[in-house]
């Protein structure tokens, strides 16, 4: 018969996240389950198995979960369905590799058809043990077809992949599940060893980039979802008082782009607008920031920034992308109505699914004087570009074309887009 174990308290705060773990399998499993807990999951349904041992051990070690055991995966799936319906919360389901996963198909189909939130955590063999005759190994990637609202094949845990990748994956999955209730599937590929050895290891260095997450009870990157309006952010008054930068990435709506430029001007923050932003050639934009980032004085002045407010993603400028990646931000917000994870470097701390005008309407900003001298510094870069592009050349064409052309300009892919972003003038 299924068994059940209650935690001491429904809303029990989880203890500090430990840096001591048996293997990287156990680090990733603990990160995954801790983030699920912070996002509201309280019930975990488990079936016995060896490959899923890291997940099971993490579930048992966590004080905040109710754990429900079932010996058969088909029954386990339907038990989880009932728990999710009764609690009105997502329920996580843990099982071992192989045909055990396939036994969840009926419950997955039922959850998709009725909009019940399940989170399937299937253990799997690592890639080197797939399709070579290894026991209890089938192709589990995409095993549930198009039924999940989100599915991801997590690679074998490794120190070369940042811990924030695990947290960010969970945040994106549950954000999509909140928009469209149904099934989330994480396929977790665990190599040996699956069980603790004689001594635990210290993973403090690996976990160090998560320092703010480690000392809080909040999810790594909670998504605020409402395209038409924007939930008020309680941290906004403090956020806007800091030295900030506004970055404009890909924005398709010119009205929203103008709202970004107006907000940057009001805040007194420098505006760094991408070619795709509709405001690349706005007078308020530091137009040649890509080339200016070769200047030590510009980098030093930008380096004084404490927070980043970004609208849209997928920046063309590699230098700007590298600056954003390596700078030590106190806070980093990204605003975009597209329900996608736009965080290639895992630096985001606040993801708002709304428009720029919705953010501005919900967060009035008093006019502030600029905190920086970037306009003067960037002007020097613009003068150098103008001198270098004076004669007819590929660079000269990209520099002058926007001013000379009378109609709409379609910029091709790859190098033309990069040169226009780098050199184009107003």
GROMACS .gro file of N, CA and C in nm, residues 204-349:
model
  438
  204UNK      N    1   3.156   2.401  -0.201
  204UNK     CA    2   3.140   2.545  -0.175
  204UNK      C    3   3.181   2.630  -0.295
  205UNK      N    4   3.293   2.596  -0.358
  205UNK     CA    5   3.340   2.676  -0.472
  205UNK      C    6   3.241   2.669  -0.587
  206UNK      N    7   3.186   2.552  -0.611
  206UNK     CA    8   3.089   2.537  -0.721
  206UNK      C    9   2.961   2.616  -0.693
  207UNK      N   10   2.919   2.620  -0.568
  207UNK     CA   11   2.795   2.687  -0.530
  207UNK      C   12   2.812   2.836  -0.504
  208UNK      N   13   2.936   2.885  -0.499
  208UNK     CA   14   2.962   3.024  -0.463
  208UNK      C   15   2.886   3.126  -0.548
  209UNK      N   16   2.871   3.106  -0.680
  209UNK     CA   17   2.795   3.205  -0.759
  209UNK      C   18   2.648   3.219  -0.718
  210UNK      N   19   2.598   3.127  -0.636
  210UNK     CA   20   2.458   3.132  -0.591
  210UNK      C   21   2.445   3.201  -0.456
  211UNK      N   22   2.542   3.283  -0.418
  211UNK     CA   23   2.549   3.331  -0.280
  211UNK      C   24   2.420   3.397  -0.232
  212UNK      N   25   2.356   3.479  -0.315
  212UNK     CA   26   2.233   3.544  -0.270
  212UNK      C   27   2.119   3.444  -0.255
  213UNK      N   28   2.115   3.343  -0.342
  213UNK     CA   29   2.013   3.237  -0.333
  213UNK      C   30   2.036   3.152  -0.209
  214UNK      N   31   2.162   3.123  -0.178
  214UNK     CA   32   2.195   3.038  -0.064
  214UNK      C   33   2.154   3.100   0.069
  215UNK      N   34   2.148   3.232   0.074
  215UNK     CA   35   2.116   3.299   0.200
  215UNK      C   36   1.972   3.349   0.204
  216UNK      N   37   1.889   3.304   0.111
  216UNK     CA   38   1.749   3.348   0.108
  216UNK      C   39   1.657   3.227   0.102
  217UNK      N   40   1.528   3.254   0.099
  217UNK     CA   41   1.427   3.150   0.080
  217UNK      C   42   1.353   3.170  -0.052
  218UNK      N   43   1.401   3.259  -0.135
  218UNK     CA   44   1.335   3.292  -0.261
  218UNK      C   45   1.389   3.208  -0.376
  219UNK      N   46   1.306   3.186  -0.479
  219UNK     CA   47   1.357   3.118  -0.599
  219UNK      C   48   1.469   3.199  -0.664
  220UNK      N   49   1.547   3.132  -0.746
  220UNK     CA   50   1.659   3.197  -0.812
  220UNK      C   51   1.611   3.310  -0.903
  221UNK      N   52   1.512   3.283  -0.986
  221UNK     CA   53   1.468   3.380  -1.086
  221UNK      C   54   1.318   3.369  -1.106
  222UNK      N   55   1.239   3.415  -1.008
  222UNK     CA   56   1.093   3.403  -1.022
  222UNK      C   57   1.040   3.488  -1.136
  223UNK      N   58   0.951   3.430  -1.214
  223UNK     CA   59   0.893   3.501  -1.328
  223UNK      C   60   0.765   3.569  -1.284
  224UNK      N   61   0.752   3.698  -1.316
  224UNK     CA   62   0.629   3.773  -1.288
  224UNK      C   63   0.549   3.779  -1.417
  225UNK      N   64   0.431   3.717  -1.420
  225UNK     CA   65   0.363   3.693  -1.546
  225UNK      C   66   0.235   3.775  -1.560
  226UNK      N   67   0.240   3.874  -1.644
  226UNK     CA   68   0.119   3.946  -1.682
  226UNK      C   69   0.157   4.045  -1.791
  227UNK      N   70   0.127   4.011  -1.916
  227UNK     CA   71   0.173   4.093  -2.028
  227UNK      C   72   0.104   4.229  -2.030
  228UNK      N   73  -0.026   4.235  -1.998
  228UNK     CA   74  -0.101   4.359  -2.009
  228UNK      C   75  -0.070   4.456  -1.895
  229UNK      N   76  -0.046   4.402  -1.777
  229UNK     CA   77  -0.009   4.485  -1.664
  229UNK      C   78   0.112   4.424  -1.597
  230UNK      N   79   0.170   4.496  -1.505
  230UNK     CA   80   0.291   4.448  -1.439
  230UNK      C   81   0.270   4.449  -1.288
  231UNK      N   82   0.285   4.335  -1.221
  231UNK     CA   83   0.274   4.334  -1.075
  231UNK      C   84   0.376   4.429  -1.013
  232UNK      N   85   0.332   4.506  -0.915
  232UNK     CA   86   0.424   4.601  -0.852
  232UNK      C   87   0.537   4.526  -0.783
  233UNK      N   88   0.660   4.570  -0.807
  233UNK     CA   89   0.777   4.510  -0.745
  233UNK      C   90   0.815   4.591  -0.621
  234UNK      N   91   0.808   4.527  -0.507
  234UNK     CA   92   0.832   4.598  -0.381
  234UNK      C   93   0.974   4.654  -0.372
  235UNK      N   94   1.066   4.596  -0.449
  235UNK     CA   95   1.206   4.641  -0.444
  235UNK      C   96   1.233   4.757  -0.539
  236UNK      N   97   1.131   4.800  -0.616
  236UNK     CA   98   1.153   4.905  -0.715
  236UNK      C   99   1.207   5.035  -0.655
  237UNK      N  100   1.152   5.089  -0.543
  237UNK     CA  101   1.204   5.215  -0.489
  237UNK      C  102   1.354   5.209  -0.461
  238UNK      N  103   1.400   5.097  -0.410
  238UNK     CA  104   1.544   5.082  -0.383
  238UNK      C  105   1.622   5.062  -0.514
  239UNK      N  106   1.564   4.982  -0.604
  239UNK     CA  107   1.628   4.950  -0.732
  239UNK      C  108   1.657   5.077  -0.812
  240UNK      N  109   1.558   5.166  -0.823
  240UNK     CA  110   1.573   5.284  -0.908
  240UNK      C  111   1.667   5.389  -0.848
  241UNK      N  112   1.697   5.378  -0.719
  241UNK     CA  113   1.788   5.473  -0.656
  241UNK      C  114   1.934   5.435  -0.677
  242UNK      N  115   1.959   5.317  -0.728
  242UNK     CA  116   2.097   5.273  -0.749
  242UNK      C  117   2.150   5.323  -0.883
  243UNK      N  118   2.279   5.307  -0.903
  243UNK     CA  119   2.339   5.341  -1.032
  243UNK      C  120   2.306   5.227  -1.129
  244UNK      N  121   2.224   5.257  -1.227
  244UNK     CA  122   2.176   5.153  -1.317
  244UNK      C  123   2.208   5.179  -1.462
  245UNK      N  124   2.190   5.074  -1.542
  245UNK     CA  125   2.204   5.079  -1.687
  245UNK      C  126   2.076   5.023  -1.747
  246UNK      N  127   2.028   5.084  -1.855
  246UNK     CA  128   1.916   5.030  -1.931
  246UNK      C  129   1.970   4.975  -2.062
  247UNK      N  130   1.946   4.847  -2.087
  247UNK     CA  131   1.985   4.783  -2.213
  247UNK      C  132   1.858   4.748  -2.290
  248UNK      N  133   1.855   4.784  -2.417
  248UNK     CA  134   1.742   4.750  -2.503
  248UNK      C  135   1.787   4.648  -2.606
  249UNK      N  136   1.731   4.527  -2.596
  249UNK     CA  137   1.761   4.423  -2.693
  249UNK      C  138   1.659   4.422  -2.804
  250UNK      N  139   1.614   4.304  -2.842
  250UNK     CA  140   1.518   4.293  -2.953
  250UNK      C  141   1.380   4.337  -2.905
  251UNK      N  142   1.329   4.447  -2.962
  251UNK     CA  143   1.196   4.499  -2.932
  251UNK      C  144   1.125   4.523  -3.065
  252UNK      N  145   1.013   4.459  -3.086
  252UNK     CA  146   0.945   4.468  -3.216
  252UNK      C  147   0.846   4.583  -3.224
  253UNK      N  148   0.798   4.631  -3.111
  253UNK     CA  149   0.697   4.736  -3.108
  253UNK      C  150   0.764   4.872  -3.088
  254UNK      N  151   0.758   4.962  -3.187
  254UNK     CA  152   0.823   5.093  -3.172
  254UNK      C  153   0.772   5.173  -3.052
  255UNK      N  154   0.643   5.160  -3.020
  255UNK     CA  155   0.589   5.233  -2.906
  255UNK      C  156   0.654   5.185  -2.776
  256UNK      N  157   0.672   5.054  -2.763
  256UNK     CA  158   0.737   5.001  -2.643
  256UNK      C  159   0.883   5.043  -2.638
  257UNK      N  160   0.947   5.049  -2.754
  257UNK     CA  161   1.087   5.092  -2.759
  257UNK      C  162   1.100   5.237  -2.712
  258UNK      N  163   1.008   5.322  -2.755
  258UNK     CA  164   1.012   5.462  -2.711
  258UNK      C  165   0.988   5.473  -2.560
  259UNK      N  166   0.906   5.383  -2.506
  259UNK     CA  167   0.883   5.382  -2.361
  259UNK      C  168   1.011   5.348  -2.286
  260UNK      N  169   1.093   5.260  -2.343
  260UNK     CA  170   1.221   5.224  -2.282
  260UNK      C  171   1.314   5.345  -2.279
  261UNK      N  172   1.322   5.416  -2.392
  261UNK     CA  173   1.409   5.533  -2.399
  261UNK      C  174   1.364   5.641  -2.301
  262UNK      N  175   1.234   5.660  -2.290
  262UNK     CA  176   1.181   5.762  -2.198
  262UNK      C  177   1.211   5.725  -2.053
  263UNK      N  178   1.198   5.597  -2.019
  263UNK     CA  179   1.225   5.554  -1.882
  263UNK      C  180   1.373   5.571  -1.848
  264UNK      N  181   1.460   5.536  -1.942
  264UNK     CA  182   1.604   5.552  -1.918
  264UNK      C  183   1.639   5.699  -1.893
  265UNK      N  184   1.579   5.787  -1.972
  265UNK     CA  185   1.604   5.931  -1.956
  265UNK      C  186   1.555   5.979  -1.820
  266UNK      N  187   1.438   5.930  -1.779
  266UNK     CA  188   1.381   5.973  -1.652
  266UNK      C  189   1.465   5.924  -1.534
  267UNK      N  190   1.515   5.803  -1.544
  267UNK     CA  191   1.597   5.746  -1.437
  267UNK      C  192   1.736   5.808  -1.431
  268UNK      N  193   1.780   5.869  -1.541
  268UNK     CA  194   1.916   5.921  -1.547
  268UNK      C  195   2.018   5.811  -1.570
  269UNK      N  196   1.973   5.700  -1.627
  269UNK     CA  197   2.060   5.586  -1.653
  269UNK      C  198   2.101   5.584  -1.800
  270UNK      N  199   2.222   5.541  -1.831
  270UNK     CA  200   2.263   5.532  -1.971
  270UNK      C  201   2.179   5.429  -2.046
  271UNK      N  202   2.144   5.460  -2.171
  271UNK     CA  203   2.069   5.369  -2.256
  271UNK      C  204   2.163   5.307  -2.357
  272UNK      N  205   2.171   5.175  -2.357
  272UNK     CA  206   2.253   5.100  -2.452
  272UNK      C  207   2.157   5.018  -2.538
  273UNK      N  208   2.130   5.066  -2.660
  273UNK     CA  209   2.025   5.006  -2.743
  273UNK      C  210   2.085   4.928  -2.859
  274UNK      N  211   2.038   4.807  -2.876
  274UNK     CA  212   2.079   4.717  -2.983
  274UNK      C  213   2.017   4.760  -3.116
  275UNK      N  214   2.077   4.714  -3.225
  275UNK     CA  215   2.023   4.743  -3.359
  275UNK      C  216   1.880   4.694  -3.374
  276UNK      N  217   1.842   4.588  -3.302
  276UNK     CA  218   1.708   4.529  -3.314
  276UNK      C  219   1.604   4.600  -3.227
  277UNK      N  220   1.643   4.706  -3.158
  277UNK     CA  221   1.557   4.763  -3.054
  277UNK      C  222   1.459   4.869  -3.102
  278UNK      N  223   1.468   4.914  -3.226
  278UNK     CA  224   1.387   5.025  -3.279
  278UNK      C  225   1.434   5.162  -3.229
  279UNK      N  226   1.527   5.166  -3.134
  279UNK     CA  227   1.576   5.295  -3.083
  279UNK      C  228   1.728   5.302  -3.091
  280UNK      N  229   1.785   5.221  -3.180
  280UNK     CA  230   1.931   5.222  -3.198
  280UNK      C  231   1.981   5.362  -3.233
  281UNK      N  232   1.903   5.435  -3.314
  281UNK     CA  233   1.946   5.566  -3.361
  281UNK      C  234   1.874   5.680  -3.289
  282UNK      N  235   1.816   5.650  -3.174
  282UNK     CA  236   1.755   5.753  -3.089
  282UNK      C  237   1.866   5.838  -3.028
  283UNK      N  238   1.842   5.967  -3.018
  283UNK     CA  239   1.945   6.058  -2.967
  283UNK      C  240   1.983   6.029  -2.822
  284UNK      N  241   1.897   5.959  -2.749
  284UNK     CA  242   1.926   5.928  -2.609
  284UNK      C  243   2.014   5.804  -2.594
  285UNK      N  244   2.036   5.732  -2.702
  285UNK     CA  245   2.115   5.609  -2.697
  285UNK      C  246   2.264   5.640  -2.710
  286UNK      N  247   2.345   5.570  -2.633
  286UNK     CA  248   2.491   5.578  -2.650
  286UNK      C  249   2.527   5.488  -2.768
  287UNK      N  250   2.521   5.545  -2.888
  287UNK     CA  251   2.511   5.467  -3.010
  287UNK      C  252   2.634   5.381  -3.039
  288UNK      N  253   2.751   5.426  -3.003
  288UNK     CA  254   2.872   5.350  -3.039
  288UNK      C  255   2.934   5.283  -2.917
  289UNK      N  256   2.850   5.231  -2.830
  289UNK     CA  257   2.900   5.171  -2.706
  289UNK      C  258   2.984   5.046  -2.733
  290UNK      N  259   2.954   4.974  -2.842
  290UNK     CA  260   3.031   4.853  -2.873
  290UNK      C  261   3.179   4.888  -2.891
  291UNK      N  262   3.208   4.989  -2.973
  291UNK     CA  263   3.346   5.031  -2.993
  291UNK      C  264   3.402   5.100  -2.869
  292UNK      N  265   3.316   5.174  -2.799
  292UNK     CA  266   3.361   5.245  -2.679
  292UNK      C  267   3.407   5.150  -2.570
  293UNK      N  268   3.356   5.028  -2.572
  293UNK     CA  269   3.395   4.930  -2.470
  293UNK      C  270   3.541   4.885  -2.486
  294UNK      N  271   3.607   4.928  -2.593
  294UNK     CA  272   3.751   4.905  -2.606
  294UNK      C  273   3.831   5.006  -2.525
  295UNK      N  274   3.763   5.109  -2.476
  295UNK     CA  275   3.828   5.217  -2.402
  295UNK      C  276   3.822   5.189  -2.252
  296UNK      N  277   3.935   5.192  -2.186
  296UNK     CA  278   3.941   5.160  -2.043
  296UNK      C  279   3.858   5.256  -1.959
  297UNK      N  280   3.856   5.383  -1.998
  297UNK     CA  281   3.779   5.481  -1.921
  297UNK      C  282   3.630   5.453  -1.929
  298UNK      N  283   3.582   5.412  -2.047
  298UNK     CA  284   3.441   5.378  -2.064
  298UNK      C  285   3.406   5.255  -1.980
  299UNK      N  286   3.491   5.154  -1.987
  299UNK     CA  287   3.467   5.032  -1.910
  299UNK      C  288   3.466   5.062  -1.760
  300UNK      N  289   3.556   5.148  -1.716
  300UNK     CA  290   3.562   5.184  -1.574
  300UNK      C  291   3.436   5.259  -1.532
  301UNK      N  292   3.387   5.349  -1.619
  301UNK     CA  293   3.266   5.425  -1.585
  301UNK      C  294   3.144   5.332  -1.584
  302UNK      N  295   3.132   5.246  -1.684
  302UNK     CA  296   3.023   5.147  -1.684
  302UNK      C  297   3.032   5.055  -1.564
  303UNK      N  298   3.156   5.026  -1.523
  303UNK     CA  299   3.177   4.936  -1.410
  303UNK      C  300   3.126   4.990  -1.278
  304UNK      N  301   3.094   5.120  -1.273
  304UNK     CA  302   3.037   5.177  -1.151
  304UNK      C  303   2.889   5.141  -1.135
  305UNK      N  304   2.828   5.089  -1.240
  305UNK     CA  305   2.686   5.054  -1.235
  305UNK      C  306   2.663   4.941  -1.134
  306UNK      N  307   2.549   4.950  -1.066
  306UNK     CA  308   2.515   4.850  -0.963
  306UNK      C  309   2.406   4.755  -1.009
  307UNK      N  310   2.313   4.805  -1.092
  307UNK     CA  311   2.200   4.723  -1.134
  307UNK      C  312   2.179   4.737  -1.285
  308UNK      N  313   2.112   4.637  -1.342
  308UNK     CA  314   2.084   4.636  -1.486
  308UNK      C  315   1.935   4.613  -1.509
  309UNK      N  316   1.876   4.697  -1.592
  309UNK     CA  317   1.737   4.683  -1.634
  309UNK      C  318   1.738   4.661  -1.785
  310UNK      N  319   1.703   4.540  -1.827
  310UNK     CA  320   1.710   4.505  -1.969
  310UNK      C  321   1.571   4.479  -2.025
  311UNK      N  322   1.547   4.530  -2.145
  311UNK     CA  323   1.422   4.508  -2.217
  311UNK      C  324   1.456   4.432  -2.346
  312UNK      N  325   1.395   4.314  -2.363
  312UNK     CA  326   1.429   4.234  -2.480
  312UNK      C  327   1.563   4.167  -2.462
  313UNK      N  328   1.592   4.071  -2.549
  313UNK     CA  329   1.715   3.993  -2.533
  313UNK      C  330   1.785   3.978  -2.667
  314UNK      N  331   1.877   3.882  -2.674
  314UNK     CA  332   1.949   3.846  -2.797
  314UNK      C  333   2.026   3.965  -2.854
  315UNK      N  334   2.125   4.010  -2.778
  315UNK     CA  335   2.205   4.125  -2.818
  315UNK      C  336   2.303   4.088  -2.929
  316UNK      N  337   2.322   4.180  -3.022
  316UNK     CA  338   2.417   4.158  -3.131
  316UNK      C  339   2.560   4.180  -3.083
  317UNK      N  340   2.582   4.284  -3.003
  317UNK     CA  341   2.717   4.321  -2.960
  317UNK      C  342   2.776   4.217  -2.865
  318UNK      N  343   2.882   4.153  -2.910
  318UNK     CA  344   2.949   4.054  -2.825
  318UNK      C  345   3.018   4.122  -2.707
  319UNK      N  346   3.076   4.239  -2.731
  319UNK     CA  347   3.145   4.309  -2.623
  319UNK      C  348   3.048   4.349  -2.512
  320UNK      N  349   2.931   4.398  -2.551
  320UNK     CA  350   2.831   4.434  -2.449
  320UNK      C  351   2.784   4.309  -2.375
  321UNK      N  352   2.762   4.201  -2.449
  321UNK     CA  353   2.721   4.076  -2.386
  321UNK      C  354   2.823   4.026  -2.286
  322UNK      N  355   2.952   4.037  -2.321
  322UNK     CA  356   3.057   3.994  -2.230
  322UNK      C  357   3.064   4.082  -2.106
  323UNK      N  358   3.043   4.213  -2.125
  323UNK     CA  359   3.041   4.302  -2.009
  323UNK      C  360   2.929   4.264  -1.913
  324UNK      N  361   2.810   4.241  -1.968
  324UNK     CA  362   2.696   4.202  -1.884
  324UNK      C  363   2.724   4.071  -1.812
  325UNK      N  364   2.786   3.979  -1.881
  325UNK     CA  365   2.813   3.847  -1.824
  325UNK      C  366   2.910   3.855  -1.706
  326UNK      N  367   3.012   3.936  -1.718
  326UNK     CA  368   3.121   3.933  -1.620
  326UNK      C  369   3.110   4.039  -1.511
  327UNK      N  370   3.021   4.138  -1.528
  327UNK     CA  371   3.009   4.242  -1.426
  327UNK      C  372   2.936   4.187  -1.302
  328UNK      N  373   2.973   4.238  -1.187
  328UNK     CA  374   2.911   4.194  -1.061
  328UNK      C  375   2.788   4.280  -1.032
  329UNK      N  376   2.673   4.239  -1.082
  329UNK     CA  377   2.549   4.314  -1.062
  329UNK      C  378   2.491   4.286  -0.923
  330UNK      N  379   2.444   4.391  -0.858
  330UNK     CA  380   2.368   4.372  -0.735
  330UNK      C  381   2.228   4.319  -0.765
  331UNK      N  382   2.175   4.357  -0.880
  331UNK     CA  383   2.043   4.309  -0.922
  331UNK      C  384   2.035   4.321  -1.074
  332UNK      N  385   1.953   4.234  -1.135
  332UNK     CA  386   1.944   4.229  -1.282
  332UNK      C  387   1.801   4.189  -1.317
  333UNK      N  388   1.728   4.283  -1.378
  333UNK     CA  389   1.590   4.258  -1.420
  333UNK      C  390   1.586   4.249  -1.572
  334UNK      N  391   1.503   4.158  -1.623
  334UNK     CA  392   1.478   4.152  -1.766
  334UNK      C  393   1.328   4.156  -1.791
  335UNK      N  394   1.285   4.247  -1.878
  335UNK     CA  395   1.144   4.268  -1.909
  335UNK      C  396   1.120   4.228  -2.054
  336UNK      N  397   1.032   4.131  -2.076
  336UNK     CA  398   0.997   4.088  -2.211
  336UNK      C  399   0.869   4.006  -2.202
  337UNK      N  400   0.769   4.035  -2.287
  337UNK     CA  401   0.643   3.960  -2.279
  337UNK      C  402   0.653   3.817  -2.331
  338UNK      N  403   0.763   3.784  -2.398
  338UNK     CA  404   0.778   3.648  -2.452
  338UNK      C  405   0.804   3.549  -2.339
  339UNK      N  406   0.722   3.444  -2.325
  339UNK     CA  407   0.742   3.346  -2.217
  339UNK      C  408   0.853   3.248  -2.248
  340UNK      N  409   0.976   3.297  -2.248
  340UNK     CA  410   1.092   3.214  -2.276
  340UNK      C  411   1.204   3.251  -2.180
  341UNK      N  412   1.295   3.157  -2.159
  341UNK     CA  413   1.410   3.185  -2.072
  341UNK      C  414   1.516   3.259  -2.152
  342UNK      N  415   1.526   3.388  -2.132
  342UNK     CA  416   1.619   3.472  -2.206
  342UNK      C  417   1.737   3.506  -2.115
  343UNK      N  418   1.813   3.405  -2.080
  343UNK     CA  419   1.915   3.420  -1.976
  343UNK      C  420   2.033   3.327  -2.006
  344UNK      N  421   2.108   3.351  -2.115
  344UNK     CA  422   2.215   3.258  -2.153
  344UNK      C  423   2.328   3.248  -2.053
  345UNK      N  424   2.345   3.349  -1.969
  345UNK     CA  425   2.456   3.349  -1.873
  345UNK      C  426   2.411   3.320  -1.730
  346UNK      N  427   2.280   3.298  -1.709
  346UNK     CA  428   2.226   3.265  -1.577
  346UNK      C  429   2.258   3.373  -1.474
  347UNK      N  430   2.236   3.499  -1.514
  347UNK     CA  431   2.263   3.611  -1.425
  347UNK      C  432   2.135   3.680  -1.377
  348UNK      N  433   2.023   3.655  -1.442
  348UNK     CA  434   1.898   3.724  -1.407
  348UNK      C  435   1.855   3.695  -1.264
  349UNK      N  436   1.796   3.798  -1.200
  349UNK     CA  437   1.738   3.778  -1.068
  349UNK      C  438   1.589   3.810  -1.065
   0.00000   0.00000   0.00000
